[in-house]
Amino acid sequence: MDGGAMEVEINAFYKFVALPHFAQLRTPLCVLCVNHGIRGTVLLAPEGINGTIAGEPEDLAKAMAAIRDFPEFAKLEHKTSFAPDMPFRRLKVRLKKEIVTIGAPGVDSAARVGRYVAPQDWNALISDRQVLVIDARNTFEVAAGTFKGAIDPGTERFSGFPAYARAQLGGAKHKKIAIFCTGGIRCEKASSFLLQEGFTEVYHLKGGILNYLERIPPNDSLWEGECFVFDQREAVDHRLRPVKLTEC
């Protein structure tokens, strides 16, 4: 980066796909990111890929194209935001048991998930009083901002979601549940878990909060506050601009 003359582009992506050979993908993914000057974090697991990476726009576009050259990631979607400075210190490509840890055996998001809801249809869904709207994120994230009327499960980690659902949602198995998270990965996996537990009508926000903020004008938005992100930006506002959170 040369003195901040150009904004840094940030791409967040994930894909649930069977990757029995996931460990073999670590080195080539690491090499292609290094070759394009990319920093950030990429997780690989038997259930798929999850990453947030950053670089100069032209370099990042080349890196994303190279990632999509892998047949397993050919249809990989990403969400874009920008920052004035590089939000990551280095590149990490890690092997994990899950690309997002829910800790509930048998959950297979590559095979079965809830119904995707486009950002343009989200307001109508969560405005229905018969719908339970659940924030799948952690309490400290909810504190920065959330959708109006959403339920905070009070979890410190996503792995606490199954216990919350079993304890608090058992009587709601035949109600409509709308669930959301930052980029879509946690709510997608949570929807798989809920279906496995016998819930019958589960919806989740496609692309998560970041996709909603990108596509819905502030005047039409039901989002309140900022969206916490897991890098040096701390959070982003409704225009996906970095903001610093105030400690109280």
mmCIF file of N, CA, C and O in Angstrom, residues 3-60:
data_model
loop_
_atom_site.group_PDB
_atom_site.id
_atom_site.type_symbol
_atom_site.label_atom_id
_atom_site.label_comp_id
_atom_site.label_asym_id
_atom_site.label_seq_id
_atom_site.Cartn_x
_atom_site.Cartn_y
_atom_site.Cartn_z
ATOM 1 N N GLY A 3 0.946 4.708 1.142
ATOM 2 C CA GLY A 3 0.558 5.910 1.840
ATOM 3 C C GLY A 3 -0.920 6.207 1.834
ATOM 4 O O GLY A 3 -1.337 7.331 2.044
ATOM 5 N N GLY A 4 -1.760 5.206 1.586
ATOM 6 C CA GLY A 4 -3.192 5.418 1.653
ATOM 7 C C GLY A 4 -3.753 6.175 0.465
ATOM 8 O O GLY A 4 -4.829 6.754 0.524
ATOM 9 N N ALA A 5 -3.001 6.219 -0.668
ATOM 10 C CA ALA A 5 -3.474 6.935 -1.854
ATOM 11 C C ALA A 5 -4.742 6.296 -2.415
ATOM 12 O O ALA A 5 -5.560 6.965 -3.005
ATOM 13 N N MET A 6 -4.888 4.996 -2.207
ATOM 14 C CA MET A 6 -6.066 4.294 -2.700
ATOM 15 C C MET A 6 -6.712 3.543 -1.545
ATOM 16 O O MET A 6 -6.018 2.981 -0.696
ATOM 17 N N GLU A 7 -8.031 3.551 -1.499
ATOM 18 C CA GLU A 7 -8.712 2.822 -0.445
ATOM 19 C C GLU A 7 -8.449 1.319 -0.579
ATOM 20 O O GLU A 7 -8.281 0.794 -1.677
ATOM 21 N N VAL A 8 -8.415 0.668 0.559
ATOM 22 C CA VAL A 8 -8.258 -0.783 0.583
ATOM 23 C C VAL A 8 -9.632 -1.416 0.406
ATOM 24 O O VAL A 8 -10.607 -1.012 1.042
ATOM 25 N N GLU A 9 -9.714 -2.398 -0.473
ATOM 26 C CA GLU A 9 -10.971 -3.124 -0.669
ATOM 27 C C GLU A 9 -10.963 -4.379 0.192
ATOM 28 O O GLU A 9 -9.941 -5.049 0.334
ATOM 29 N N ILE A 10 -12.115 -4.700 0.756
ATOM 30 C CA ILE A 10 -12.266 -5.861 1.630
ATOM 31 C C ILE A 10 -13.366 -6.753 1.065
ATOM 32 O O ILE A 10 -14.466 -6.277 0.773
ATOM 33 N N ASN A 11 -13.076 -8.024 0.884
ATOM 34 C CA ASN A 11 -14.063 -8.993 0.402
ATOM 35 C C ASN A 11 -14.318 -10.045 1.474
ATOM 36 O O ASN A 11 -13.375 -10.660 1.988
ATOM 37 N N ALA A 12 -15.585 -10.231 1.800
ATOM 38 C CA ALA A 12 -15.991 -11.276 2.738
ATOM 39 C C ALA A 12 -16.762 -12.335 1.960
ATOM 40 O O ALA A 12 -17.627 -12.004 1.132
ATOM 41 N N PHE A 13 -16.455 -13.600 2.217
ATOM 42 C CA PHE A 13 -17.092 -14.669 1.453
ATOM 43 C C PHE A 13 -17.155 -15.945 2.276
ATOM 44 O O PHE A 13 -16.417 -16.126 3.248
ATOM 45 N N TYR A 14 -18.058 -16.813 1.879
ATOM 46 C CA TYR A 14 -18.100 -18.169 2.442
ATOM 47 C C TYR A 14 -18.893 -19.042 1.488
ATOM 48 O O TYR A 14 -19.671 -18.554 0.664
ATOM 49 N N LYS A 15 -18.683 -20.334 1.617
ATOM 50 C CA LYS A 15 -19.477 -21.291 0.839
ATOM 51 C C LYS A 15 -19.468 -22.628 1.557
ATOM 52 O O LYS A 15 -18.406 -23.164 1.888
ATOM 53 N N PHE A 16 -20.663 -23.136 1.816
ATOM 54 C CA PHE A 16 -20.781 -24.487 2.346
ATOM 55 C C PHE A 16 -20.745 -25.457 1.172
ATOM 56 O O PHE A 16 -21.609 -25.429 0.291
ATOM 57 N N VAL A 17 -19.714 -26.280 1.148
ATOM 58 C CA VAL A 17 -19.543 -27.264 0.076
ATOM 59 C C VAL A 17 -18.679 -28.394 0.624
ATOM 60 O O VAL A 17 -17.748 -28.152 1.403
ATOM 61 N N ALA A 18 -18.988 -29.619 0.257
ATOM 62 C CA ALA A 18 -18.210 -30.759 0.748
ATOM 63 C C ALA A 18 -16.770 -30.667 0.250
ATOM 64 O O ALA A 18 -16.515 -30.627 -0.947
ATOM 65 N N LEU A 19 -15.816 -30.622 1.193
ATOM 66 C CA LEU A 19 -14.393 -30.522 0.865
ATOM 67 C C LEU A 19 -13.606 -31.589 1.634
ATOM 68 O O LEU A 19 -12.853 -31.286 2.559
ATOM 69 N N PRO A 20 -13.748 -32.851 1.259
ATOM 70 C CA PRO A 20 -12.995 -33.894 1.964
ATOM 71 C C PRO A 20 -11.483 -33.709 1.838
ATOM 72 O O PRO A 20 -10.721 -34.186 2.679
ATOM 73 N N HIS A 21 -11.047 -32.987 0.804
ATOM 74 C CA HIS A 21 -9.629 -32.751 0.545
ATOM 75 C C HIS A 21 -9.214 -31.338 0.980
ATOM 76 O O HIS A 21 -8.252 -30.790 0.451
ATOM 77 N N PHE A 22 -9.913 -30.759 1.945
ATOM 78 C CA PHE A 22 -9.710 -29.351 2.307
ATOM 79 C C PHE A 22 -8.262 -29.035 2.672
ATOM 80 O O PHE A 22 -7.758 -27.946 2.367
ATOM 81 N N ALA A 23 -7.566 -29.962 3.309
ATOM 82 C CA ALA A 23 -6.185 -29.690 3.727
ATOM 83 C C ALA A 23 -5.267 -29.468 2.525
ATOM 84 O O ALA A 23 -4.291 -28.710 2.606
ATOM 85 N N GLN A 24 -5.580 -30.099 1.411
ATOM 86 C CA GLN A 24 -4.752 -29.957 0.211
ATOM 87 C C GLN A 24 -4.910 -28.581 -0.451
ATOM 88 O O GLN A 24 -4.098 -28.197 -1.298
ATOM 89 N N LEU A 25 -5.943 -27.848 -0.068
ATOM 90 C CA LEU A 25 -6.191 -26.537 -0.671
ATOM 91 C C LEU A 25 -5.450 -25.414 0.050
ATOM 92 O O LEU A 25 -5.339 -24.305 -0.482
ATOM 93 N N ARG A 26 -4.934 -25.701 1.235
ATOM 94 C CA ARG A 26 -4.325 -24.636 2.041
ATOM 95 C C ARG A 26 -3.140 -23.975 1.340
ATOM 96 O O ARG A 26 -3.092 -22.744 1.214
ATOM 97 N N THR A 27 -2.187 -24.771 0.878
ATOM 98 C CA THR A 27 -0.977 -24.199 0.271
ATOM 99 C C THR A 27 -1.274 -23.405 -1.000
ATOM 100 O O THR A 27 -0.814 -22.263 -1.129
ATOM 101 N N PRO A 28 -2.036 -23.947 -1.968
ATOM 102 C CA PRO A 28 -2.295 -23.144 -3.173
ATOM 103 C C PRO A 28 -3.075 -21.854 -2.888
ATOM 104 O O PRO A 28 -2.809 -20.826 -3.522
ATOM 105 N N LEU A 29 -3.994 -21.876 -1.924
ATOM 106 C CA LEU A 29 -4.722 -20.656 -1.573
ATOM 107 C C LEU A 29 -3.792 -19.640 -0.927
ATOM 108 O O LEU A 29 -3.867 -18.437 -1.213
ATOM 109 N N CYS A 30 -2.912 -20.123 -0.080
ATOM 110 C CA CYS A 30 -1.948 -19.240 0.575
ATOM 111 C C CYS A 30 -1.030 -18.593 -0.460
ATOM 112 O O CYS A 30 -0.798 -17.380 -0.441
ATOM 113 N N VAL A 31 -0.535 -19.391 -1.397
ATOM 114 C CA VAL A 31 0.392 -18.892 -2.416
ATOM 115 C C VAL A 31 -0.273 -17.837 -3.295
ATOM 116 O O VAL A 31 0.297 -16.782 -3.573
ATOM 117 N N LEU A 32 -1.495 -18.078 -3.735
ATOM 118 C CA LEU A 32 -2.139 -17.123 -4.637
ATOM 119 C C LEU A 32 -2.436 -15.813 -3.918
ATOM 120 O O LEU A 32 -2.340 -14.733 -4.518
ATOM 121 N N CYS A 33 -2.771 -15.871 -2.634
ATOM 122 C CA CYS A 33 -3.006 -14.636 -1.876
ATOM 123 C C CYS A 33 -1.705 -13.855 -1.694
ATOM 124 O O CYS A 33 -1.664 -12.630 -1.874
ATOM 125 N N VAL A 34 -0.644 -14.554 -1.345
ATOM 126 C CA VAL A 34 0.652 -13.896 -1.181
ATOM 127 C C VAL A 34 1.099 -13.260 -2.494
ATOM 128 O O VAL A 34 1.595 -12.127 -2.524
ATOM 129 N N ASN A 35 0.912 -13.950 -3.597
ATOM 130 C CA ASN A 35 1.330 -13.441 -4.906
ATOM 131 C C ASN A 35 0.609 -12.153 -5.304
ATOM 132 O O ASN A 35 1.111 -11.378 -6.121
ATOM 133 N N HIS A 36 -0.578 -11.926 -4.712
ATOM 134 C CA HIS A 36 -1.342 -10.724 -5.036
ATOM 135 C C HIS A 36 -1.334 -9.703 -3.898
ATOM 136 O O HIS A 36 -2.101 -8.737 -3.919
ATOM 137 N N GLY A 37 -0.475 -9.925 -2.905
ATOM 138 C CA GLY A 37 -0.360 -8.962 -1.807
ATOM 139 C C GLY A 37 -1.581 -8.892 -0.917
ATOM 140 O O GLY A 37 -1.891 -7.832 -0.344
ATOM 141 N N ILE A 38 -2.271 -10.011 -0.769
ATOM 142 C CA ILE A 38 -3.526 -10.054 -0.012
ATOM 143 C C ILE A 38 -3.272 -10.423 1.446
ATOM 144 O O ILE A 38 -2.472 -11.309 1.750
ATOM 145 N N ARG A 39 -3.974 -9.741 2.345
ATOM 146 C CA ARG A 39 -3.952 -10.088 3.764
ATOM 147 C C ARG A 39 -5.373 -10.428 4.224
ATOM 148 O O ARG A 39 -6.351 -10.102 3.559
ATOM 149 N N GLY A 40 -5.444 -11.055 5.387
ATOM 150 C CA GLY A 40 -6.749 -11.414 5.930
ATOM 151 C C GLY A 40 -6.737 -12.835 6.456
ATOM 152 O O GLY A 40 -5.673 -13.402 6.732
ATOM 153 N N THR A 41 -7.917 -13.414 6.574
ATOM 154 C CA THR A 41 -8.044 -14.761 7.114
ATOM 155 C C THR A 41 -8.940 -15.606 6.229
ATOM 156 O O THR A 41 -10.030 -15.171 5.837
ATOM 157 N N VAL A 42 -8.479 -16.815 5.928
ATOM 158 C CA VAL A 42 -9.266 -17.795 5.184
ATOM 159 C C VAL A 42 -9.299 -19.084 6.006
ATOM 160 O O VAL A 42 -8.251 -19.564 6.455
ATOM 161 N N LEU A 43 -10.490 -19.607 6.216
ATOM 162 C CA LEU A 43 -10.660 -20.868 6.950
ATOM 163 C C LEU A 43 -11.134 -21.945 5.984
ATOM 164 O O LEU A 43 -12.018 -21.707 5.154
ATOM 165 N N LEU A 44 -10.553 -23.119 6.098
ATOM 166 C CA LEU A 44 -10.936 -24.280 5.308
ATOM 167 C C LEU A 44 -11.327 -25.416 6.237
ATOM 168 O O LEU A 44 -10.671 -25.650 7.258
ATOM 169 N N ALA A 45 -12.391 -26.120 5.893
ATOM 170 C CA ALA A 45 -12.861 -27.237 6.712
ATOM 171 C C ALA A 45 -13.583 -28.224 5.801
ATOM 172 O O ALA A 45 -13.865 -27.913 4.635
ATOM 173 N N PRO A 46 -13.901 -29.407 6.307
ATOM 174 C CA PRO A 46 -14.631 -30.367 5.467
ATOM 175 C C PRO A 46 -15.957 -29.830 4.942
ATOM 176 O O PRO A 46 -16.455 -30.316 3.933
ATOM 177 N N GLU A 47 -16.520 -28.812 5.615
ATOM 178 C CA GLU A 47 -17.820 -28.282 5.196
ATOM 179 C C GLU A 47 -17.717 -27.079 4.263
ATOM 180 O O GLU A 47 -18.740 -26.566 3.809
ATOM 181 N N GLY A 48 -16.478 -26.563 3.972
ATOM 182 C CA GLY A 48 -16.393 -25.450 3.040
ATOM 183 C C GLY A 48 -15.307 -24.441 3.336
ATOM 184 O O GLY A 48 -14.289 -24.759 3.963
ATOM 185 N N ILE A 49 -15.536 -23.207 2.888
ATOM 186 C CA ILE A 49 -14.562 -22.127 2.994
ATOM 187 C C ILE A 49 -15.223 -20.887 3.582
ATOM 188 O O ILE A 49 -16.409 -20.618 3.346
ATOM 189 N N ASN A 50 -14.452 -20.109 4.347
ATOM 190 C CA ASN A 50 -14.940 -18.884 4.959
ATOM 191 C C ASN A 50 -13.768 -17.915 5.030
ATOM 192 O O ASN A 50 -12.693 -18.274 5.531
ATOM 193 N N GLY A 51 -13.936 -16.708 4.503
ATOM 194 C CA GLY A 51 -12.804 -15.791 4.525
ATOM 195 C C GLY A 51 -13.188 -14.327 4.491
ATOM 196 O O GLY A 51 -14.268 -13.954 4.033
ATOM 197 N N THR A 52 -12.274 -13.512 4.976
ATOM 198 C CA THR A 52 -12.328 -12.062 4.798
ATOM 199 C C THR A 52 -10.916 -11.638 4.447
ATOM 200 O O THR A 52 -9.989 -11.821 5.245
ATOM 201 N N ILE A 53 -10.751 -11.095 3.242
ATOM 202 C CA ILE A 53 -9.419 -10.738 2.768
ATOM 203 C C ILE A 53 -9.443 -9.318 2.209
ATOM 204 O O ILE A 53 -10.501 -8.802 1.822
ATOM 205 N N ALA A 54 -8.274 -8.694 2.163
ATOM 206 C CA ALA A 54 -8.204 -7.293 1.740
ATOM 207 C C ALA A 54 -6.958 -7.041 0.907
ATOM 208 O O ALA A 54 -5.941 -7.724 1.035
ATOM 209 N N GLY A 55 -7.042 -6.023 0.061
ATOM 210 C CA GLY A 55 -5.921 -5.624 -0.763
ATOM 211 C C GLY A 55 -6.322 -4.457 -1.637
ATOM 212 O O GLY A 55 -7.454 -3.954 -1.553
ATOM 213 N N GLU A 56 -5.420 -4.002 -2.483
ATOM 214 C CA GLU A 56 -5.779 -2.981 -3.455
ATOM 215 C C GLU A 56 -6.795 -3.579 -4.431
ATOM 216 O O GLU A 56 -6.709 -4.772 -4.764
ATOM 217 N N PRO A 57 -7.779 -2.808 -4.877
ATOM 218 C CA PRO A 57 -8.888 -3.361 -5.663
ATOM 219 C C PRO A 57 -8.475 -4.247 -6.830
ATOM 220 O O PRO A 57 -9.042 -5.331 -7.020
ATOM 221 N N GLU A 58 -7.498 -3.827 -7.618
ATOM 222 C CA GLU A 58 -7.089 -4.614 -8.780
ATOM 223 C C GLU A 58 -6.476 -5.947 -8.356
ATOM 224 O O GLU A 58 -6.760 -7.002 -8.935
ATOM 225 N N ASP A 59 -5.657 -5.916 -7.300
ATOM 226 C CA ASP A 59 -5.034 -7.143 -6.814
ATOM 227 C C ASP A 59 -6.068 -8.089 -6.214
ATOM 228 O O ASP A 59 -6.005 -9.307 -6.405
ATOM 229 N N LEU A 60 -7.024 -7.511 -5.484
ATOM 230 C CA LEU A 60 -8.047 -8.342 -4.854
ATOM 231 C C LEU A 60 -8.938 -8.995 -5.901
ATOM 232 O O LEU A 60 -9.324 -10.163 -5.756
#
